[in-house]
Amino acid sequence: MTADELRSQFQAQGGRGPGLVEERRREARQARGVYAAVAGLVAVVCLVLIGVRLGQGDALGVWIATYAMGAALGGWGFVLARIGHTRWAMMVTCIGGALAGLGDSPAFH
């Protein structure tokens, strides 16, 4: 048996069409794109918040470290999403967003 014959027999099993592999690839590519966009957005928002708070004349402090860590984790989440580690990307991005939220708390104003 050739590889093409084996492939056609495998695709015929279970009523699965030949488009199943392409559909899963498309869904995975879309998931990577969404996670990369969310992670990039978190990183950009953290950097913008650093600029805004410094522009308002806030003194340097713990808040800048939390924003910087949020931006770094957002960037890392972007990289992880682009290479296909979407679960890790979402986890890292959520932690980065939480740190940015912590840096924006009234305790650090």
CSV table of C-alpha atoms in Angstrom, one decimal:
chain,number,residue,atom,x,y,z
A,1,MET,CA,0.0,0.0,0.0
A,2,THR,CA,1.2,3.5,-0.8
A,3,ALA,CA,1.0,6.4,1.5
A,4,ASP,CA,-1.9,8.0,-0.5
A,5,GLU,CA,-4.0,4.8,-0.2
A,6,LEU,CA,-3.4,4.7,3.5
A,7,ARG,CA,-4.3,8.3,3.8
A,8,SER,CA,-7.5,7.9,1.9
A,9,GLN,CA,-8.5,4.9,4.0
A,10,PHE,CA,-7.8,6.8,7.2
A,11,GLN,CA,-9.8,9.8,6.1
A,12,ALA,CA,-12.7,7.5,5.1
A,13,GLN,CA,-12.9,6.0,8.6
A,14,GLY,CA,-15.5,7.3,11.0
A,15,GLY,CA,-17.2,9.5,8.5
A,16,ARG,CA,-14.5,12.2,8.8
A,17,GLY,CA,-14.0,14.3,5.7
A,18,PRO,CA,-10.7,15.2,4.2
A,19,GLY,CA,-11.1,18.7,5.4
A,20,LEU,CA,-10.8,17.8,9.1
A,21,VAL,CA,-7.1,18.4,9.3
A,22,GLU,CA,-7.4,21.7,7.5
A,23,GLU,CA,-10.2,22.8,9.8
A,24,ARG,CA,-8.1,22.0,12.9
A,25,ARG,CA,-5.1,23.9,11.5
A,26,ARG,CA,-7.3,26.9,10.7
A,27,GLU,CA,-8.8,26.9,14.3
A,28,ALA,CA,-5.3,26.6,15.8
A,29,ARG,CA,-4.0,29.4,13.7
A,30,GLN,CA,-7.0,31.6,14.7
A,31,ALA,CA,-6.5,30.8,18.4
A,32,ARG,CA,-2.8,31.7,18.1
A,33,GLY,CA,-3.7,35.0,16.5
A,34,VAL,CA,-6.3,35.8,19.1
A,35,TYR,CA,-4.0,35.0,22.0
A,36,ALA,CA,-1.2,36.9,20.4
A,37,ALA,CA,-3.4,40.0,19.9
A,38,VAL,CA,-4.6,39.9,23.6
A,39,ALA,CA,-1.1,39.5,24.9
A,40,GLY,CA,0.1,42.3,22.7
A,41,LEU,CA,-2.7,44.5,23.9
A,42,VAL,CA,-1.8,43.9,27.5
A,43,ALA,CA,1.8,44.8,26.8
A,44,VAL,CA,0.9,48.0,25.0
A,45,VAL,CA,-1.6,49.1,27.6
A,46,CYS,CA,1.0,48.6,30.4
A,47,LEU,CA,3.5,50.7,28.5
A,48,VAL,CA,1.0,53.4,27.8
A,49,LEU,CA,0.0,53.4,31.5
A,50,ILE,CA,3.6,53.9,32.5
A,51,GLY,CA,3.9,56.9,30.2
A,52,VAL,CA,0.6,58.4,31.4
A,53,ARG,CA,1.5,58.1,35.1
A,54,LEU,CA,5.0,59.5,34.5
A,55,GLY,CA,3.5,62.3,32.5
A,56,GLN,CA,1.2,63.1,35.4
A,57,GLY,CA,4.2,63.6,37.6
A,58,ASP,CA,3.8,60.5,39.7
A,59,ALA,CA,7.0,59.5,41.6
A,60,LEU,CA,8.8,56.4,40.7
A,61,GLY,CA,7.8,53.5,42.9
A,62,VAL,CA,6.4,50.0,43.0
A,63,TRP,CA,3.7,50.8,40.5
A,64,ILE,CA,6.2,51.1,37.7
A,65,ALA,CA,7.7,47.7,38.5
A,66,THR,CA,4.2,46.1,38.4
A,67,TYR,CA,3.4,47.8,35.0
A,68,ALA,CA,6.8,46.8,33.7
A,69,MET,CA,6.3,43.2,34.7
A,70,GLY,CA,2.9,43.3,33.2
A,71,ALA,CA,4.4,44.6,29.9
A,72,ALA,CA,7.1,42.0,30.0
A,73,LEU,CA,4.7,39.1,30.7
A,74,GLY,CA,2.4,40.4,27.9
A,75,GLY,CA,5.3,40.4,25.5
A,76,TRP,CA,6.2,36.9,26.6
A,77,GLY,CA,2.6,35.8,26.2
A,78,PHE,CA,2.8,37.2,22.6
A,79,VAL,CA,5.8,35.1,21.8
A,80,LEU,CA,4.3,32.0,23.4
A,81,ALA,CA,1.2,32.4,21.4
A,82,ARG,CA,3.1,32.9,18.1
A,83,ILE,CA,5.0,29.6,18.6
A,84,GLY,CA,1.8,27.7,19.5
A,85,HIS,CA,1.9,27.5,23.3
A,86,THR,CA,-1.6,29.0,23.7
A,87,ARG,CA,-2.4,27.7,27.1
A,88,TRP,CA,0.9,29.1,28.5
A,89,ALA,CA,0.4,32.3,26.6
A,90,MET,CA,-3.1,32.9,28.2
A,91,MET,CA,-1.8,32.1,31.6
A,92,VAL,CA,1.2,34.5,31.3
A,93,THR,CA,-1.0,37.2,29.8
A,94,CYS,CA,-3.6,36.9,32.6
A,95,ILE,CA,-0.8,37.2,35.2
A,96,GLY,CA,0.5,40.3,33.4
A,97,GLY,CA,-2.9,41.9,33.3
A,98,ALA,CA,-3.4,41.2,37.0
A,99,LEU,CA,-0.1,42.8,37.8
A,100,ALA,CA,-1.1,45.9,35.8
A,101,GLY,CA,-4.3,46.0,37.7
A,102,LEU,CA,-2.4,45.8,40.9
A,103,GLY,CA,-0.1,48.7,39.8
A,104,ASP,CA,-3.2,50.8,39.2
A,105,SER,CA,-4.6,50.3,42.6
A,106,PRO,CA,-5.1,53.2,44.9
A,107,ALA,CA,-2.4,52.0,47.2
A,108,PHE,CA,0.3,52.9,44.6
A,109,HIS,CA,-1.0,56.4,43.8
